[in-house]
Tab-separated table of C-alpha atoms in Angstrom:
chain	number	residue	atom	x	y	z
T	17	MET	CA	140.996	106.448	131.905
T	18	LYS	CA	138.374	104.240	130.276
T	19	LYS	CA	135.618	106.751	131.187
T	20	ALA	CA	137.644	109.581	129.656
T	21	ILE	CA	138.063	107.707	126.367
T	22	VAL	CA	134.356	106.859	126.209
T	23	SER	CA	133.462	110.484	126.968
T	24	ILE	CA	135.766	111.781	124.243
T	25	LEU	CA	134.368	109.295	121.715
T	26	MET	CA	130.812	110.313	122.603
T	27	LEU	CA	131.639	113.991	122.156
T	28	LEU	CA	133.275	113.334	118.793
T	29	PHE	CA	130.272	111.293	117.739
T	30	LEU	CA	127.832	114.037	118.737
T	31	PHE	CA	129.807	116.882	117.175
T	32	SER	CA	130.267	114.981	113.929
T	33	GLY	CA	126.511	115.268	113.313
T	34	CYS	CA	125.823	111.599	113.882
T	35	SER	CA	123.321	110.241	116.294
T	36	ILE	CA	121.900	106.928	117.317
T	37	HIS	CA	118.397	106.517	115.938
T	38	LYS	CA	116.001	104.032	114.567
T	39	ASN	CA	114.944	104.195	110.941
T	40	VAL	CA	111.994	106.351	109.988
T	41	PRO	CA	108.721	104.417	109.873
T	42	SER	CA	108.692	102.232	106.765
T	43	PHE	CA	106.157	102.007	103.956
T	44	VAL	CA	104.663	98.863	105.516
T	45	GLU	CA	104.338	100.570	108.921
T	46	ALA	CA	102.758	103.638	107.296
T	47	GLN	CA	100.327	101.434	105.389
T	48	GLN	CA	99.269	99.735	108.627
T	49	ILE	CA	98.849	103.113	110.327
T	50	PHE	CA	96.798	104.403	107.394
T	51	GLU	CA	94.497	101.383	107.461
T	52	GLU	CA	93.961	101.837	111.203
T	53	TYR	CA	93.221	105.580	111.020
T	54	GLU	CA	91.840	105.954	107.468
T	55	ALA	CA	88.329	107.114	108.425
T	56	LEU	CA	89.631	109.714	110.886
T	57	MET	CA	92.268	110.959	108.433
T	58	LEU	CA	89.593	111.300	105.758
T	59	THR	CA	87.368	113.310	108.130
T	60	VAL	CA	90.195	115.750	108.855
T	61	THR	CA	91.374	115.865	105.234
T	62	ASN	CA	87.900	116.673	103.909
T	63	TYR	CA	87.558	119.477	106.458
T	64	VAL	CA	91.021	120.962	105.929
T	65	GLN	CA	90.878	120.915	102.138
T	66	SER	CA	87.518	122.713	102.205
T	67	LEU	CA	89.019	125.665	104.077
T	68	PRO	CA	89.919	128.841	102.156
T	69	TYR	CA	93.417	128.970	103.680
T	70	GLN	CA	96.670	128.229	101.823
T	71	LYS	CA	98.419	126.870	104.911
T	72	VAL	CA	96.948	125.040	107.884
T	73	TYR	CA	98.837	123.650	110.858
T	74	ILE	CA	97.249	121.589	113.640
T	75	SER	CA	99.503	120.444	116.466
T	76	SER	CA	97.195	120.148	119.449
T	77	THR	CA	93.870	118.636	120.404
T	78	ASN	CA	92.426	121.871	121.831
T	79	GLY	CA	90.179	122.652	118.831
T	80	VAL	CA	92.360	125.479	117.526
T	81	MET	CA	94.460	125.499	114.371
T	82	GLN	CA	96.833	127.913	112.743
T	83	ALA	CA	95.449	128.982	109.370
T	84	ASP	CA	97.732	131.198	107.312
T	85	LEU	CA	98.746	133.726	109.992
T	86	ASP	CA	95.678	133.458	112.230
T	87	TYR	CA	94.487	131.074	114.912
T	88	ILE	CA	91.065	129.675	114.054
T	89	THR	CA	88.654	127.708	116.224
T	90	ILE	CA	87.495	124.453	114.671
T	91	GLU	CA	83.702	124.356	114.900
T	92	ASP	CA	83.030	120.802	113.672
T	93	GLU	CA	82.958	118.407	116.645
T	94	SER	CA	83.596	115.333	114.482
T	95	VAL	CA	86.801	116.964	113.205
T	96	ILE	CA	87.873	117.915	116.732
T	97	ASP	CA	87.249	114.320	117.853
T	98	ALA	CA	89.206	112.907	114.893
T	99	ILE	CA	92.126	115.259	115.583
T	100	GLY	CA	91.992	114.219	119.231
T	101	VAL	CA	92.455	110.570	118.312
T	102	LEU	CA	95.084	111.164	115.601
T	103	LEU	CA	97.284	113.453	117.692
T	104	GLY	CA	96.354	111.951	121.055
T	105	SER	CA	97.474	108.493	119.954
T	106	HIS	CA	101.041	109.820	119.572
T	107	THR	CA	101.030	108.372	116.075
T	108	PHE	CA	101.127	111.705	114.249
T	109	GLU	CA	103.247	114.729	115.055
T	110	CYS	CA	100.804	117.235	113.507
T	111	ILE	CA	98.449	117.747	110.583
T	112	SER	CA	99.343	120.251	107.863
T	113	LYS	CA	97.991	121.614	104.615
T	114	ARG	CA	100.279	123.244	102.071
T	115	GLU	CA	99.808	123.773	98.367
T	116	ASN	CA	97.937	120.725	97.033
T	117	THR	CA	98.639	118.476	100.011
T	118	VAL	CA	97.274	117.537	103.412
T	119	TYR	CA	99.929	115.577	105.273
T	120	PHE	CA	100.346	113.695	108.524
T	121	PRO	CA	103.988	113.326	109.645
T	122	ILE	CA	104.356	110.157	111.688
T	123	GLU	CA	105.596	111.043	115.158
T	124	TYR	CA	109.296	110.479	115.313
T	125	THR	CA	112.176	111.894	117.327
T	126	PHE	CA	114.954	112.003	114.707
T	127	HIS	CA	115.098	115.561	113.377
T	128	GLU	CA	117.044	115.028	110.141
T	129	CYS	CA	114.439	112.957	108.316
T	130	SER	CA	110.839	111.941	108.713
T	131	SER	CA	108.106	109.986	107.014
T	132	GLY	CA	104.381	110.253	106.932
T	133	ILE	CA	101.155	109.949	105.025
T	134	ALA	CA	100.088	112.581	102.502
T	135	PHE	CA	96.905	113.249	100.559
T	136	ALA	CA	97.171	114.975	97.172
T	137	MET	CA	94.099	117.207	96.865
T	138	LYS	CA	94.141	117.100	93.056
T	139	GLU	CA	93.668	113.521	91.908
T	140	GLY	CA	96.524	112.416	89.678
T	141	ASP	CA	99.014	114.853	91.235
T	142	LEU	CA	101.741	113.811	93.605
T	143	PRO	CA	101.716	115.390	97.055
T	144	ILE	CA	104.099	118.253	97.740
T	145	VAL	CA	106.015	117.928	101.012
T	146	GLN	CA	109.087	120.038	101.672
T	147	PHE	CA	112.352	118.056	101.268
T	148	MET	CA	110.462	114.961	100.067
T	149	THR	CA	112.880	112.328	98.768
T	150	GLU	CA	110.503	109.380	98.394
T	151	CYS	CA	106.831	109.113	97.494
T	152	THR	CA	104.923	105.839	97.085
T	153	SER	CA	101.206	105.275	96.587
T	154	LEU	CA	99.499	103.546	99.500
T	155	GLY	CA	97.165	101.894	96.999
T	156	TYR	CA	94.278	104.242	97.780
T	157	SER	CA	93.297	107.145	95.547
T	158	SER	CA	95.480	110.200	96.262
T	159	TRP	CA	97.055	108.746	99.445
T	160	TYR	CA	100.850	108.399	99.609
T	161	TYR	CA	103.676	107.397	101.906
T	162	TYR	CA	106.493	109.937	101.869
T	163	VAL	CA	109.981	110.349	103.274
T	164	ALA	CA	111.507	113.800	103.796
T	165	ASP	CA	115.237	114.295	104.340
T	166	TYR	CA	116.229	117.675	105.781
T	167	ASN	CA	119.945	117.323	105.036
């Protein structure tokens, strides 16, 4: 009987849209991550923002990225190495460029919200990240901590 009640409560909990999760990485955690990976993030950001593509998506360490609707081989070995560390460390989920922003979502398993580090390509502008609900300067020119809520 006790198992049945627990099972029913779990099902109600799951179907209500709730889930057990930890909070998204905080500003302080993001700042620590940025300080640890700043040079590598700058290498990738400089490369990605120099590309003629509107959208870039990098999710693997194989030296290939999606650029607009094509798959492009990354030729710069220092960029490939930096991507390898950033994505291989399981710190970042991917690397993306959209509009005026290069952003690095911090790897996280909760699908309803996320946080990360974003670089605004035009100094003085805020980064643009879809569903962004919070944006705070990391104290470095054009670098920001963001939170996105998909609800």
